[in-house]
PDB file of C-alpha atoms in Angstrom:
ATOM      1  CA  MET A   1      -0.699 -37.537 -13.980  1.00 47.00           C
ATOM      2  CA  ASP A   2       0.641 -34.170 -15.160  1.00 71.00           C
ATOM      3  CA  ASP A   3       4.057 -33.647 -13.572  1.00 93.00           C
ATOM      4  CA  THR A   4       4.827 -30.236 -15.098  1.00 96.00           C
ATOM      5  CA  VAL A   5       4.240 -28.766 -11.637  1.00 98.00           C
ATOM      6  CA  LEU A   6       5.135 -30.697  -8.463  1.00 98.00           C
ATOM      7  CA  VAL A   7       3.589 -29.966  -5.071  1.00 98.00           C
ATOM      8  CA  GLU A   8       5.049 -31.112  -1.757  1.00 98.00           C
ATOM      9  CA  ARG A   9       3.234 -30.494   1.530  1.00 98.00           C
ATOM     10  CA  HIS A  10       5.203 -30.471   4.762  1.00 97.00           C
ATOM     11  CA  ASP A  11       4.078 -30.923   8.382  1.00 96.00           C
ATOM     12  CA  ASP A  12       5.112 -27.346   9.333  1.00 96.00           C
ATOM     13  CA  GLY A  13       2.423 -25.759   7.175  1.00 97.00           C
ATOM     14  CA  VAL A  14       4.741 -25.145   4.218  1.00 98.00           C
ATOM     15  CA  ALA A  15       4.106 -26.321   0.629  1.00 98.00           C
ATOM     16  CA  VAL A  16       6.848 -26.343  -2.027  1.00 98.00           C
ATOM     17  CA  VAL A  17       5.679 -25.858  -5.635  1.00 98.00           C
ATOM     18  CA  THR A  18       8.226 -26.753  -8.333  1.00 98.00           C
ATOM     19  CA  LEU A  19       7.970 -25.776 -12.024  1.00 98.00           C
ATOM     20  CA  ASN A  20       9.130 -29.051 -13.495  1.00 98.00           C
ATOM     21  CA  ARG A  21      10.292 -28.785 -17.070  1.00 97.00           C
ATOM     22  CA  PRO A  22      14.050 -28.632 -16.534  1.00 96.00           C
ATOM     23  CA  GLN A  23      14.773 -29.922 -20.054  1.00 95.00           C
ATOM     24  CA  ALA A  24      13.020 -26.797 -21.364  1.00 94.00           C
ATOM     25  CA  MET A  25      14.318 -24.407 -18.748  1.00 96.00           C
ATOM     26  CA  ASN A  26      10.940 -24.695 -16.973  1.00 97.00           C
ATOM     27  CA  ALA A  27       9.309 -22.739 -19.831  1.00 95.00           C
ATOM     28  CA  LEU A  28       5.689 -21.797 -19.239  1.00 95.00           C
ATOM     29  CA  SER A  29       3.874 -24.155 -21.624  1.00 93.00           C
ATOM     30  CA  VAL A  30       0.073 -24.242 -21.857  1.00 91.00           C
ATOM     31  CA  ALA A  31       0.057 -27.414 -19.755  1.00 93.00           C
ATOM     32  CA  LEU A  32       2.351 -26.012 -17.073  1.00 96.00           C
ATOM     33  CA  ARG A  33       0.332 -22.795 -16.735  1.00 95.00           C
ATOM     34  CA  ALA A  34      -2.906 -24.694 -16.346  1.00 95.00           C
ATOM     35  CA  ARG A  35      -1.389 -27.066 -13.767  1.00 97.00           C
ATOM     36  CA  LEU A  36       0.121 -24.129 -11.827  1.00 97.00           C
ATOM     37  CA  CYS A  37      -3.301 -22.555 -11.614  1.00 97.00           C
ATOM     38  CA  GLU A  38      -4.811 -25.799 -10.315  1.00 97.00           C
ATOM     39  CA  ALA A  39      -2.020 -26.146  -7.756  1.00 97.00           C
ATOM     40  CA  MET A  40      -2.342 -22.618  -6.419  1.00 98.00           C
ATOM     41  CA  ILE A  41      -6.115 -22.899  -6.115  1.00 98.00           C
ATOM     42  CA  GLU A  42      -5.715 -26.231  -4.250  1.00 97.00           C
ATOM     43  CA  LEU A  43      -3.157 -24.740  -1.846  1.00 98.00           C
ATOM     44  CA  ASP A  44      -5.274 -21.650  -1.258  1.00 97.00           C
ATOM     45  CA  GLY A  45      -8.112 -23.905  -0.135  1.00 97.00           C
ATOM     46  CA  ASP A  46      -5.975 -26.217   2.019  1.00 97.00           C
ATOM     47  CA  ASP A  47      -6.081 -25.038   5.635  1.00 96.00           C
ATOM     48  CA  SER A  48      -3.038 -27.193   6.481  1.00 97.00           C
ATOM     49  CA  VAL A  49      -0.883 -24.998   4.169  1.00 98.00           C
ATOM     50  CA  ARG A  50      -0.042 -21.550   5.505  1.00 98.00           C
ATOM     51  CA  CYS A  51       2.873 -20.499   3.301  1.00 98.00           C
ATOM     52  CA  VAL A  52       4.061 -21.531  -0.185  1.00 98.00           C
ATOM     53  CA  VAL A  53       7.530 -21.734  -1.667  1.00 98.00           C
ATOM     54  CA  LEU A  54       7.732 -21.510  -5.476  1.00 98.00           C
ATOM     55  CA  THR A  55      10.853 -22.663  -7.321  1.00 98.00           C
ATOM     56  CA  GLY A  56      12.084 -24.305 -10.509  1.00 98.00           C
ATOM     57  CA  ALA A  57      13.517 -27.734 -11.109  1.00 97.00           C
ATOM     58  CA  GLY A  58      17.284 -27.904 -11.584  1.00 94.00           C
ATOM     59  CA  GLU A  59      19.798 -25.128 -11.273  1.00 90.00           C
ATOM     60  CA  ARG A  60      19.679 -23.570 -14.773  1.00 96.00           C
ATOM     61  CA  ALA A  61      16.309 -21.859 -14.658  1.00 98.00           C
ATOM     62  CA  PHE A  62      13.549 -20.661 -12.369  1.00 98.00           C
ATOM     63  CA  THR A  63      11.615 -20.260 -15.599  1.00 98.00           C
ATOM     64  CA  ALA A  64      12.622 -18.903 -18.999  1.00 95.00           C
ATOM     65  CA  GLY A  65       9.124 -17.480 -19.544  1.00 92.00           C
ATOM     66  CA  LEU A  66       6.589 -18.438 -22.194  1.00 89.00           C
ATOM     67  CA  ASP A  67       7.489 -21.467 -24.290  1.00 85.00           C
ATOM     68  CA  LEU A  68       8.750 -19.820 -27.488  1.00 78.00           C
ATOM     69  CA  LYS A  69       8.452 -23.075 -29.419  1.00 78.00           C
ATOM     70  CA  GLU A  70       4.718 -23.177 -28.625  1.00 72.00           C
ATOM     71  CA  LEU A  71       4.381 -19.487 -29.531  1.00 67.00           C
ATOM     72  CA  GLY A  72       5.971 -20.101 -32.908  1.00 58.00           C
ATOM     73  CA  ALA A  73       3.983 -23.237 -33.690  1.00 57.00           C
ATOM     74  CA  GLN A  74       0.455 -22.434 -32.515  1.00 61.00           C
ATOM     75  CA  ALA A  75      -1.783 -19.781 -33.996  1.00 55.00           C
ATOM     76  CA  GLY A  76      -3.085 -17.422 -31.353  1.00 55.00           C
ATOM     77  CA  ALA A  77      -0.651 -18.676 -28.686  1.00 53.00           C
ATOM     78  CA  LEU A  78       0.769 -15.195 -28.177  1.00 60.00           C
ATOM     79  CA  GLY A  79      -2.541 -14.202 -26.636  1.00 62.00           C
ATOM     80  CA  ALA A  80      -1.210 -15.772 -23.410  1.00 69.00           C
ATOM     81  CA  ALA A  81       0.952 -12.647 -22.955  1.00 74.00           C
ATOM     82  CA  ASN A  82      -2.244 -10.658 -22.271  1.00 84.00           C
ATOM     83  CA  ALA A  83      -4.405 -13.414 -20.810  1.00 82.00           C
ATOM     84  CA  GLU A  84      -6.437 -12.468 -17.723  1.00 83.00           C
ATOM     85  CA  ASP A  85      -7.605 -16.020 -17.040  1.00 91.00           C
ATOM     86  CA  ALA A  86      -5.492 -17.537 -14.229  1.00 92.00           C
ATOM     87  CA  ALA A  87      -5.325 -20.835 -16.108  1.00 92.00           C
ATOM     88  CA  GLN A  88      -3.320 -19.060 -18.855  1.00 93.00           C
ATOM     89  CA  ASN A  89      -1.689 -16.234 -16.875  1.00 95.00           C
ATOM     90  CA  PRO A  90       0.701 -17.608 -14.201  1.00 96.00           C
ATOM     91  CA  VAL A  91       0.885 -14.254 -12.399  1.00 96.00           C
ATOM     92  CA  LYS A  92      -2.885 -14.347 -11.924  1.00 96.00           C
ATOM     93  CA  ALA A  93      -2.560 -17.984 -10.848  1.00 97.00           C
ATOM     94  CA  ILE A  94      -0.109 -17.026  -8.069  1.00 97.00           C
ATOM     95  CA  GLU A  95      -2.343 -14.144  -7.035  1.00 95.00           C
ATOM     96  CA  THR A  96      -5.247 -16.584  -6.479  1.00 94.00           C
ATOM     97  CA  CYS A  97      -3.323 -17.814  -3.429  1.00 96.00           C
ATOM     98  CA  ARG A  98      -4.100 -15.584  -0.462  1.00 96.00           C
ATOM     99  CA  LYS A  99      -1.232 -17.121   1.501  1.00 97.00           C
ATOM    100  CA  PRO A 100       2.307 -15.714   1.305  1.00 98.00           C
ATOM    101  CA  VAL A 101       4.341 -17.040  -1.639  1.00 98.00           C
ATOM    102  CA  ILE A 102       8.142 -17.050  -1.387  1.00 98.00           C
ATOM    103  CA  GLY A 103       9.995 -17.233  -4.688  1.00 98.00           C
ATOM    104  CA  ALA A 104      13.109 -19.391  -4.412  1.00 98.00           C
ATOM    105  CA  ILE A 105      14.910 -18.257  -7.576  1.00 98.00           C
ATOM    106  CA  ASN A 106      17.257 -21.080  -8.468  1.00 98.00           C
ATOM    107  CA  GLY A 107      18.410 -19.975 -11.919  1.00 98.00           C
ATOM    108  CA  VAL A 108      17.492 -17.580 -14.668  1.00 98.00           C
ATOM    109  CA  ALA A 109      14.134 -15.754 -14.551  1.00 98.00           C
ATOM    110  CA  ILE A 110      13.656 -14.392 -18.033  1.00 96.00           C
ATOM    111  CA  THR A 111      10.926 -12.142 -19.432  1.00 93.00           C
ATOM    112  CA  GLY A 112       7.646 -13.892 -18.504  1.00 94.00           C
ATOM    113  CA  GLY A 113       9.689 -15.790 -15.913  1.00 96.00           C
ATOM    114  CA  PHE A 114      10.754 -12.488 -14.463  1.00 97.00           C
ATOM    115  CA  GLU A 115       7.098 -11.510 -14.235  1.00 97.00           C
ATOM    116  CA  VAL A 116       6.341 -14.773 -12.396  1.00 97.00           C
ATOM    117  CA  ALA A 117       9.137 -14.026  -9.921  1.00 98.00           C
ATOM    118  CA  LEU A 118       7.716 -10.528  -9.285  1.00 97.00           C
ATOM    119  CA  ALA A 119       4.313 -12.090  -8.504  1.00 97.00           C
ATOM    120  CA  CYS A 120       5.828 -13.664  -5.381  1.00 98.00           C
ATOM    121  CA  ASP A 121       5.620 -11.835  -2.073  1.00 98.00           C
ATOM    122  CA  ILE A 122       9.247 -12.434  -1.099  1.00 98.00           C
ATOM    123  CA  LEU A 123      12.288 -13.387  -3.213  1.00 98.00           C
ATOM    124  CA  ILE A 124      15.335 -15.395  -2.133  1.00 98.00           C
ATOM    125  CA  ALA A 125      17.882 -16.030  -4.839  1.00 98.00           C
ATOM    126  CA  SER A 126      20.599 -18.583  -5.421  1.00 98.00           C
ATOM    127  CA  THR A 127      23.995 -17.302  -6.537  1.00 98.00           C
ATOM    128  CA  HIS A 128      23.050 -18.961  -9.865  1.00 97.00           C
ATOM    129  CA  ALA A 129      20.017 -16.717 -10.265  1.00 98.00           C
ATOM    130  CA  ARG A 130      19.938 -14.066 -13.007  1.00 98.00           C
ATOM    131  CA  PHE A 131      17.091 -11.846 -14.135  1.00 98.00           C
ATOM    132  CA  ALA A 132      16.378 -10.443 -17.624  1.00 98.00           C
ATOM    133  CA  ASP A 133      13.579  -8.621 -19.356  1.00 97.00           C
ATOM    134  CA  THR A 134      13.952  -9.463 -23.050  1.00 94.00           C
ATOM    135  CA  HIS A 135      10.531  -8.197 -24.149  1.00 93.00           C
ATOM    136  CA  ALA A 136      12.168  -5.517 -26.277  1.00 94.00           C
ATOM    137  CA  ARG A 137      14.413  -8.163 -27.909  1.00 92.00           C
ATOM    138  CA  VAL A 138      11.511 -10.531 -28.615  1.00 87.00           C
ATOM    139  CA  GLY A 139       9.185  -7.742 -29.735  1.00 88.00           C
ATOM    140  CA  VAL A 140       6.410  -8.514 -27.292  1.00 87.00           C
ATOM    141  CA  VAL A 141       5.090  -5.898 -24.843  1.00 91.00           C
ATOM    142  CA  PRO A 142       4.748  -7.271 -21.279  1.00 92.00           C
ATOM    143  CA  GLY A 143       1.230  -7.997 -20.225  1.00 92.00           C
ATOM    144  CA  TRP A 144       1.660  -9.619 -16.799  1.00 94.00           C
ATOM    145  CA  GLY A 145       2.751  -6.506 -14.903  1.00 93.00           C
ATOM    146  CA  LEU A 146       6.509  -6.253 -15.414  1.00 95.00           C
ATOM    147  CA  SER A 147       6.508  -2.700 -16.823  1.00 96.00           C
ATOM    148  CA  GLN A 148       4.798  -1.371 -13.700  1.00 95.00           C
ATOM    149  CA  LYS A 149       6.047  -3.600 -10.880  1.00 96.00           C
ATOM    150  CA  LEU A 150       9.727  -3.501 -11.664  1.00 97.00           C
ATOM    151  CA  SER A 151       9.994   0.314 -11.574  1.00 97.00           C
ATOM    152  CA  ARG A 152       8.210   0.392  -8.239  1.00 95.00           C
ATOM    153  CA  MET A 153      10.640  -2.140  -6.798  1.00 96.00           C
ATOM    154  CA  ILE A 154      14.001  -0.835  -8.031  1.00 97.00           C
ATOM    155  CA  GLY A 155      13.199   2.663  -9.374  1.00 97.00           C
ATOM    156  CA  PRO A 156      12.360   3.757 -12.924  1.00 97.00           C
ATOM    157  CA  SER A 157      15.901   4.390 -14.132  1.00 98.00           C
ATOM    158  CA  ARG A 158      17.130   0.945 -13.163  1.00 98.00           C
ATOM    159  CA  ALA A 159      14.002  -0.647 -14.548  1.00 98.00           C
ATOM    160  CA  LYS A 160      14.550   1.143 -17.828  1.00 98.00           C
ATOM    161  CA  GLU A 161      18.191   0.004 -17.908  1.00 98.00           C
ATOM    162  CA  LEU A 162      17.054  -3.648 -17.671  1.00 97.00           C
ATOM    163  CA  SER A 163      13.973  -3.472 -19.874  1.00 97.00           C
ATOM    164  CA  LEU A 164      15.368  -1.327 -22.648  1.00 97.00           C
ATOM    165  CA  SER A 165      18.684  -3.154 -22.914  1.00 98.00           C
ATOM    166  CA  GLY A 166      17.549  -6.712 -22.295  1.00 97.00           C
ATOM    167  CA  ASN A 167      20.726  -7.229 -20.276  1.00 98.00           C
ATOM    168  CA  PHE A 168      20.990  -9.827 -17.510  1.00 98.00           C
ATOM    169  CA  LEU A 169      21.160  -8.821 -13.834  1.00 98.00           C
ATOM    170  CA  ASP A 170      23.170 -11.074 -11.538  1.00 98.00           C
ATOM    171  CA  ALA A 171      22.014 -12.147  -8.125  1.00 98.00           C
ATOM    172  CA  ALA A 172      24.387  -9.978  -6.131  1.00 98.00           C
ATOM    173  CA  THR A 173      23.312  -6.820  -7.996  1.00 98.00           C
ATOM    174  CA  ALA A 174      19.672  -7.837  -7.668  1.00 98.00           C
ATOM    175  CA  GLU A 175      20.125  -7.970  -3.904  1.00 98.00           C
ATOM    176  CA  ARG A 176      21.948  -4.615  -3.856  1.00 98.00           C
ATOM    177  CA  TRP A 177      19.151  -3.018  -5.904  1.00 98.00           C
ATOM    178  CA  GLY A 178      16.485  -4.406  -3.548  1.00 97.00           C
ATOM    179  CA  LEU A 179      14.946  -6.807  -6.082  1.00 98.00           C
ATOM    180  CA  VAL A 180      15.632  -9.841  -3.910  1.00 98.00           C
ATOM    181  CA  ASN A 181      15.691 -10.085  -0.127  1.00 98.00           C
ATOM    182  CA  ARG A 182      18.884 -12.153   0.070  1.00 98.00           C
ATOM    183  CA  VAL A 183      21.247 -14.342  -1.963  1.00 98.00           C
ATOM    184  CA  VAL A 184      22.395 -17.783  -0.724  1.00 98.00           C
ATOM    185  CA  ALA A 185      24.437 -20.682  -2.059  1.00 98.00           C
ATOM    186  CA  PRO A 186      22.532 -23.054  -4.356  1.00 98.00           C
ATOM    187  CA  ASP A 187      22.363 -25.873  -1.829  1.00 97.00           C
ATOM    188  CA  GLU A 188      21.041 -23.479   0.804  1.00 98.00           C
ATOM    189  CA  LEU A 189      18.267 -21.993  -1.330  1.00 98.00           C
ATOM    190  CA  LEU A 190      15.396 -24.313  -0.503  1.00 98.00           C
ATOM    191  CA  PRO A 191      16.369 -24.748   3.159  1.00 98.00           C
ATOM    192  CA  ALA A 192      16.520 -20.939   3.563  1.00 98.00           C
ATOM    193  CA  ALA A 193      13.212 -20.449   1.818  1.00 98.00           C
ATOM    194  CA  ARG A 194      11.571 -23.211   3.825  1.00 98.00           C
ATOM    195  CA  ARG A 195      12.890 -21.822   7.126  1.00 98.00           C
ATOM    196  CA  LEU A 196      11.394 -18.407   6.386  1.00 98.00           C
ATOM    197  CA  ALA A 197       8.165 -20.024   5.195  1.00 98.00           C
ATOM    198  CA  ALA A 198       7.965 -22.018   8.451  1.00 98.00           C
ATOM    199  CA  ASP A 199       8.428 -18.797  10.435  1.00 97.00           C
ATOM    200  CA  ILE A 200       5.536 -17.206   8.574  1.00 98.00           C
ATOM    201  CA  ALA A 201       3.422 -20.388   8.847  1.00 98.00           C
ATOM    202  CA  SER A 202       3.838 -20.382  12.649  1.00 95.00           C
ATOM    203  CA  ALA A 203       1.816 -17.176  12.940  1.00 95.00           C
ATOM    204  CA  ASP A 204      -1.979 -16.960  12.819  1.00 93.00           C
ATOM    205  CA  ALA A 205      -3.031 -17.844   9.276  1.00 95.00           C
ATOM    206  CA  ALA A 206      -6.025 -15.531   9.052  1.00 95.00           C
ATOM    207  CA  PHE A 207      -4.023 -12.579  10.425  1.00 95.00           C
ATOM    208  CA  ILE A 208      -1.204 -13.215   7.928  1.00 97.00           C
ATOM    209  CA  ALA A 209      -3.604 -13.388   5.002  1.00 96.00           C
ATOM    210  CA  GLY A 210      -5.207 -10.094   6.060  1.00 96.00           C
ATOM    211  CA  TYR A 211      -1.870  -8.400   6.639  1.00 97.00           C
ATOM    212  CA  LYS A 212      -0.603  -9.490   3.204  1.00 97.00           C
ATOM    213  CA  ARG A 213      -3.770  -8.112   1.648  1.00 97.00           C
ATOM    214  CA  LEU A 214      -3.390  -4.792   3.503  1.00 97.00           C
ATOM    215  CA  ILE A 215       0.195  -4.358   2.272  1.00 97.00           C
ATOM    216  CA  ASP A 216      -0.768  -5.204  -1.317  1.00 96.00           C
ATOM    217  CA  ASP A 217      -3.896  -3.068  -1.390  1.00 97.00           C
ATOM    218  CA  GLY A 218      -2.106  -0.117   0.231  1.00 97.00           C
ATOM    219  CA  TYR A 219       0.900  -0.337  -2.089  1.00 94.00           C
ATOM    220  CA  ALA A 220      -1.407   0.102  -5.098  1.00 92.00           C
ATOM    221  CA  LEU A 221      -2.671   3.439  -3.668  1.00 96.00           C
ATOM    222  CA  PRO A 222      -1.144   6.915  -3.188  1.00 96.00           C
ATOM    223  CA  PHE A 223       0.494   7.149   0.263  1.00 96.00           C
ATOM    224  CA  GLY A 224      -2.260   9.210   1.870  1.00 98.00           C
ATOM    225  CA  GLU A 225      -4.948   6.810   0.680  1.00 98.00           C
ATOM    226  CA  GLY A 226      -2.876   3.870   1.858  1.00 97.00           C
ATOM    227  CA  MET A 227      -2.645   5.377   5.354  1.00 97.00           C
ATOM    228  CA  ALA A 228      -6.388   5.889   5.391  1.00 98.00           C
ATOM    229  CA  LEU A 229      -6.926   2.315   4.281  1.00 97.00           C
ATOM    230  CA  GLU A 230      -4.717   1.070   7.154  1.00 97.00           C
ATOM    231  CA  HIS A 231      -6.639   3.218   9.625  1.00 97.00           C
ATOM    232  CA  ARG A 232     -10.016   1.804   8.493  1.00 97.00           C
ATOM    233  CA  ARG A 233      -8.933  -1.823   8.588  1.00 97.00           C
ATOM    234  CA  SER A 234      -6.884  -1.444  11.740  1.00 96.00           C
ATOM    235  CA  SER A 235      -9.706   0.247  13.631  1.00 96.00           C
ATOM    236  CA  ALA A 236     -12.167  -2.457  12.623  1.00 94.00           C
ATOM    237  CA  ALA A 237      -9.871  -5.335  13.489  1.00 93.00           C
ATOM    238  CA  ASN A 238      -8.411  -3.992  16.721  1.00 92.00           C
ATOM    239  CA  ARG A 239     -11.823  -3.438  18.263  1.00 91.00           C
ATOM    240  CA  ALA A 240     -12.015  -7.239  18.570  1.00 88.00           C
ATOM    241  CA  VAL A 241      -8.657  -7.546  20.353  1.00 87.00           C
ATOM    242  CA  THR A 242      -8.946  -8.003  24.118  1.00 85.00           C
ATOM    243  CA  PRO A 243      -6.278  -7.341  26.756  1.00 82.00           C
ATOM    244  CA  GLU A 244      -6.558 -10.956  27.722  1.00 80.00           C
ATOM    245  CA  SER A 245      -5.635 -12.125  24.211  1.00 81.00           C
ATOM    246  CA  VAL A 246      -2.575  -9.838  24.132  1.00 80.00           C
ATOM    247  CA  GLU A 247      -1.453 -11.061  27.560  1.00 80.00           C
ATOM    248  CA  ALA A 248      -1.855 -14.683  26.511  1.00 76.00           C
ATOM    249  CA  ARG A 249       0.537 -14.196  23.611  1.00 81.00           C
ATOM    250  CA  ARG A 250       2.993 -11.821  25.329  1.00 79.00           C
ATOM    251  CA  ALA A 251       5.211 -14.469  26.851  1.00 75.00           C
ATOM    252  CA  ALA A 252       5.552 -16.372  23.583  1.00 76.00           C
ATOM    253  CA  VAL A 253       6.494 -13.215  21.701  1.00 78.00           C
ATOM    254  CA  GLN A 254       9.109 -12.298  24.305  1.00 79.00           C
ATOM    255  CA  ALA A 255      10.595 -15.802  24.337  1.00 78.00           C
ATOM    256  CA  ARG A 256      10.784 -15.818  20.529  1.00 78.00           C
ATOM    257  CA  GLY A 257      12.498 -12.410  20.577  1.00 79.00           C
ATOM    258  CA  ARG A 258      15.106 -13.618  23.072  1.00 80.00           C
ATOM    259  CA  ALA A 259      15.766 -16.718  20.967  1.00 81.00           C
ATOM    260  CA  GLN A 260      16.409 -14.602  17.860  1.00 81.00           C
TER     261      GLN A 260
END
């Protein structure tokens, strides 16, 4: 059995996916990328799973990106940097999962690994986490979305600082810049990610999938078009909502609010 990617399913609707090549800083080998694709497709089709946590084995690395040893040893291996097939492109693999994916960034996320982190819907970082875009140092132009996503998340000037210098960004600065949602101690990383995942998993799965899609689809549009998209989808969906269904859920919503 291929153990380059480990999958654990829990009773609360949460699955934990672990990139499992700690001896190679969880580098994205051909085998790991293929297995990640299989895992994400399996979880997407598993109705018992409603939220996914993605992390790396060990504390050194979330993932160091494409396996440079493979790239240097195999003719044509660099084509993975522009692959559109989800079995070769881990960002596409993550995007095949319609359920929310929380990135639990346990160590360095470098270049292609940075791109994998940005494919997640939510990021929680360990104090050991660091981020770096070394494409300019390696001489490979990003092909998994980094040049466009990063600037939209932290602004173009900060994105240029990281991408043009290749310098590392520590976890605390990543939080301050809005790259990650929060930073926690290493031993609290998975528990924190799992708690948030369980909160998400406790909501209606179909609604969450549709809401995630609405946010993603709207974010890719100019603001006015995004507002129009929300209006169209909201109008269609809300016609099916009855006063009785709202009333049935009201007490649970209020009780949860008081508990928080």
